[in-house]
C-alpha positions as CSV (number, residue, x, y, z in Angstrom):
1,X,2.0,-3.6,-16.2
2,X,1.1,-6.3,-18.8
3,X,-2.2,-8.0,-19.6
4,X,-2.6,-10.5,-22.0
5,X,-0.2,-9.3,-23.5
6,X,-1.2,-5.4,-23.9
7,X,1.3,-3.4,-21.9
8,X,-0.1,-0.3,-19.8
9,X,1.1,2.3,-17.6
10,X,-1.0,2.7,-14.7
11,X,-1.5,6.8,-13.7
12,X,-3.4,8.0,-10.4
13,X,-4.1,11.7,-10.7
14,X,-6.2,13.7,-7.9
15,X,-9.4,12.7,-9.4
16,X,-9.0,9.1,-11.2
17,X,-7.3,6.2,-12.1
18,X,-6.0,5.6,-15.6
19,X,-4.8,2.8,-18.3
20,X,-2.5,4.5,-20.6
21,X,-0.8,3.2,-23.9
22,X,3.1,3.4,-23.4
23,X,3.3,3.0,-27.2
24,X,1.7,6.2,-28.6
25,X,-0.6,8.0,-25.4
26,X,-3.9,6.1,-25.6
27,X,-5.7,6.3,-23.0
28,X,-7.5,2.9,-22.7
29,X,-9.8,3.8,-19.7
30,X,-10.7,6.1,-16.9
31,X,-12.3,5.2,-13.9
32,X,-13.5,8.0,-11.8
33,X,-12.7,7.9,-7.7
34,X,-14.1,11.2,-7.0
35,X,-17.8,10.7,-7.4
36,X,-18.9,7.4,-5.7
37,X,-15.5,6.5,-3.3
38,X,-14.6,9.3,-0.9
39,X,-12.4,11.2,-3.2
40,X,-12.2,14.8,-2.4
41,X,-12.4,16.9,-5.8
42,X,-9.1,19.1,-6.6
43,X,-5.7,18.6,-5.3
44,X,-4.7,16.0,-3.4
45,X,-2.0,13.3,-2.3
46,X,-2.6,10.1,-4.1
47,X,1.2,8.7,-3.2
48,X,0.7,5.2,-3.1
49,X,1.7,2.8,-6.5
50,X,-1.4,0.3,-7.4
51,X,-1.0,-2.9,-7.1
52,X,-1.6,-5.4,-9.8
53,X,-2.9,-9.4,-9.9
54,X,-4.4,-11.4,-12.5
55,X,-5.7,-8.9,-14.0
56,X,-7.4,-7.0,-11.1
57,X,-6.1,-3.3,-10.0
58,X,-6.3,-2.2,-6.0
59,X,-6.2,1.3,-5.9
60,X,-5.7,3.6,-2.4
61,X,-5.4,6.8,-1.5
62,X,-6.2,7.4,2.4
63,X,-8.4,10.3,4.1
64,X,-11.0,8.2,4.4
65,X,-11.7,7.1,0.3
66,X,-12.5,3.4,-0.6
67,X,-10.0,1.4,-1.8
68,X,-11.2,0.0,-5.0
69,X,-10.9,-2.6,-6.6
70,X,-11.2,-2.6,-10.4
71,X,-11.3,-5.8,-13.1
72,X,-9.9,-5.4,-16.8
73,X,-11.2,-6.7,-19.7
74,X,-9.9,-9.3,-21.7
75,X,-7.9,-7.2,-24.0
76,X,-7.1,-4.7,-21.5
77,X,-9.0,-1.5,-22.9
78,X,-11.5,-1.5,-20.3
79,X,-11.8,-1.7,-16.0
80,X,-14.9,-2.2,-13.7
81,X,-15.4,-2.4,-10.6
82,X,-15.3,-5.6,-8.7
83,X,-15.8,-4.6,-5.2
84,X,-14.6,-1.2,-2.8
85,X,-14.5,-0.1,1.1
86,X,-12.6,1.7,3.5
87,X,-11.0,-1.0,5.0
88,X,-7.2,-0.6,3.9
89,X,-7.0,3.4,3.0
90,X,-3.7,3.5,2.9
91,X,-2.3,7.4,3.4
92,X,1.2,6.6,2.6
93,X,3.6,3.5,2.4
94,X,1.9,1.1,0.1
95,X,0.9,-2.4,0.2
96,X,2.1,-5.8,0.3
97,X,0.1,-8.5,-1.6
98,X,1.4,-11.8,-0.4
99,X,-1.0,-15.2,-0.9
100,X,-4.2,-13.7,-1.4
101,X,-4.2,-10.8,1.2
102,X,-3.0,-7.5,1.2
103,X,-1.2,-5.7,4.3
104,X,-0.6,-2.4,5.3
105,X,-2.0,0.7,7.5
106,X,-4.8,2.7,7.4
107,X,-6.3,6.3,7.7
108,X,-7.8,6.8,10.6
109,X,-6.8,10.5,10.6
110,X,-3.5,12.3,9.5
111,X,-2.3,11.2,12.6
112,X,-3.1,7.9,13.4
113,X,-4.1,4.4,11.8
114,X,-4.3,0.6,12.3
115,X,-2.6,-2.5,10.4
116,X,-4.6,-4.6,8.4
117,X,-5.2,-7.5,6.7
118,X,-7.5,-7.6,4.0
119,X,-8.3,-10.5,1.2
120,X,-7.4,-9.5,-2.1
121,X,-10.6,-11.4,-3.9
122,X,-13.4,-10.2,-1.9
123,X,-12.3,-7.4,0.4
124,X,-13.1,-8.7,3.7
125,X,-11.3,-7.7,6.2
126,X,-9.0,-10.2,8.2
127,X,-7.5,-8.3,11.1
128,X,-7.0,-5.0,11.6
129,X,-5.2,-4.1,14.7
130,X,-3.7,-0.8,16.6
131,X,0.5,-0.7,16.8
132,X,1.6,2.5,17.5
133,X,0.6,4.5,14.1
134,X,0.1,4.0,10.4
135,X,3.8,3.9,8.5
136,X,5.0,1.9,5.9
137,X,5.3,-1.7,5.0
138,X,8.0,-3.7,3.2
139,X,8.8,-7.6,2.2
140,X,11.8,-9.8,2.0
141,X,12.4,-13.7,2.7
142,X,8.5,-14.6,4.2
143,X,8.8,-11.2,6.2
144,X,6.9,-8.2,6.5
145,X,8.9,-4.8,7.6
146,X,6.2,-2.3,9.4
147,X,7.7,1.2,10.3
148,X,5.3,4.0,11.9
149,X,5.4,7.5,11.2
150,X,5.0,9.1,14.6
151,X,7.9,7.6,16.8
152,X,9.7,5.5,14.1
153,X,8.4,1.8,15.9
154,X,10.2,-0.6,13.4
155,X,7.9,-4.1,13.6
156,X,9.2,-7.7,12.1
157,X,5.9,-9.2,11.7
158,X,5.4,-12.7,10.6
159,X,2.5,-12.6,7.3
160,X,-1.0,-14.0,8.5
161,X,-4.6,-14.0,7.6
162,X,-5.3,-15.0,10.8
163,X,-3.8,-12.5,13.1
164,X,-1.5,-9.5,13.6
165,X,1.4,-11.9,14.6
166,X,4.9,-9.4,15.5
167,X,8.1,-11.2,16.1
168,X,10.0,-8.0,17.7
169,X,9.9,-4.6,17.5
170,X,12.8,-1.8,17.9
171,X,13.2,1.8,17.9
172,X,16.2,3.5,15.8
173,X,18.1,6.2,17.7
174,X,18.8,9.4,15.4
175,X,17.4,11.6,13.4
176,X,14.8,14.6,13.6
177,X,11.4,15.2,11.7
178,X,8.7,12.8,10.9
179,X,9.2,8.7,9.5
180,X,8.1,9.7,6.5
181,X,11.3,7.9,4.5
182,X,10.0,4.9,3.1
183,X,12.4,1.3,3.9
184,X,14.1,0.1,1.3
185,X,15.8,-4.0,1.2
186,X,19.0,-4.6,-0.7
187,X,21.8,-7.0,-0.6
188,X,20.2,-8.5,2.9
189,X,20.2,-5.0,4.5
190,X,17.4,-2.9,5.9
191,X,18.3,0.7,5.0
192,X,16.1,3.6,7.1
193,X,16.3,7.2,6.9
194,X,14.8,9.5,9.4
195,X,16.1,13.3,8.1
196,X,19.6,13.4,7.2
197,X,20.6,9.9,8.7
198,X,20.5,6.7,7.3
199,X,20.1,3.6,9.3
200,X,21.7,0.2,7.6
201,X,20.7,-3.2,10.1
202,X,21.5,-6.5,8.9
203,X,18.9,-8.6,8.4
204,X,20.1,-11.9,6.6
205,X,23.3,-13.9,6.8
């Protein structure tokens, strides 16, 4: 990322978030998620890529930790916290930040979770409603993409604070294992893999 002008590489480890020179190593900050946010100590699966807004880092991770949500300084060399709750623990599949709000799926347990809406500036929560499982989300052209882990559910769902608003829904045929394979958008086309095939739908003229 950039702010103000002071580039920084963004690192989630098991135990912390971290602001890291690109030039020579610095490390700018540390902010500790074990202690005060749900963090279990040790190993564990922090997959999902912060996201980054005026200055302000949202940071995820699942089982049941806070997402937190930190403030820079000025120059960049230092990050509090502005605000934190369990609202939007994403396990997997990331985040879309679109007008204010943030959407994705929580934790409810490795085997389940809701949708949800969530405001970016205070944390409160919007919507948050049950569609087949947690999964991961995607954007392109106003859209969001939703696609759940369990059964591979694929959701075109129309971006709302005010409700969980889908458009259709269809279920790929092929495939064995879990949806784990995130979606990817390219060239107007929705590419899905579920094991060793690869779905390609159409999705703009």
């Amino acid at each position: 990322i950039e702010h103000n002008g002071t580039p920084m590489i963004l690192v989630t480890t098991s135990n912390d978030i971290i602001g890291v020179s690109p030039e020579n190593g610095e490390v700018f900050w540390r902010f500790d998620l074990v202690t005060d946010y749900g963090y279990r100590e040790g190993r564990r699966n922090n997959t999902n890529t912060p996201l980054f807004h005026n200055g302000e880092i949202f940071t995820t991770s699942g089982y049941d930790a806070d997402g937190v949500m930190l403030k820079l300084s000025d120059d960049g060399k230092s990050a509090d916290l502005k605000w934190h709750n369990g609202a939007l623990d994403v396990h997997h599949g990331g985040l879309v930040l679109l007008d204010g709000y943030m959407y994705g799926a929580n934790w409810v347990n490795n085997g389940n979770g809701n949708w949800v809406c969530q405001e970016w500036d205070t944390g409160k929560v919007m919507w948050e409603e049950t569609w087949h499982n947690k999964g991961s989300i995607i954007y392109a052209d106003g859209l969001l993409y939703i696609f759940e882990e369990k059964q591979g559910h694929v959701g075109l769902v129309e971006p709302s604070p005010e409700g969980f608003k889908l458009i259709s829904s269809f279920l790929p045929d092929g495939g064995s294992g879990p949806w784990w394979a995130h979606m990817s958008i390219y060239d107007k086309k929705l590419f899905i893999r579920h094991g060793t095939v690869l779905f390609v739908y159409e999705i703009g003229e």
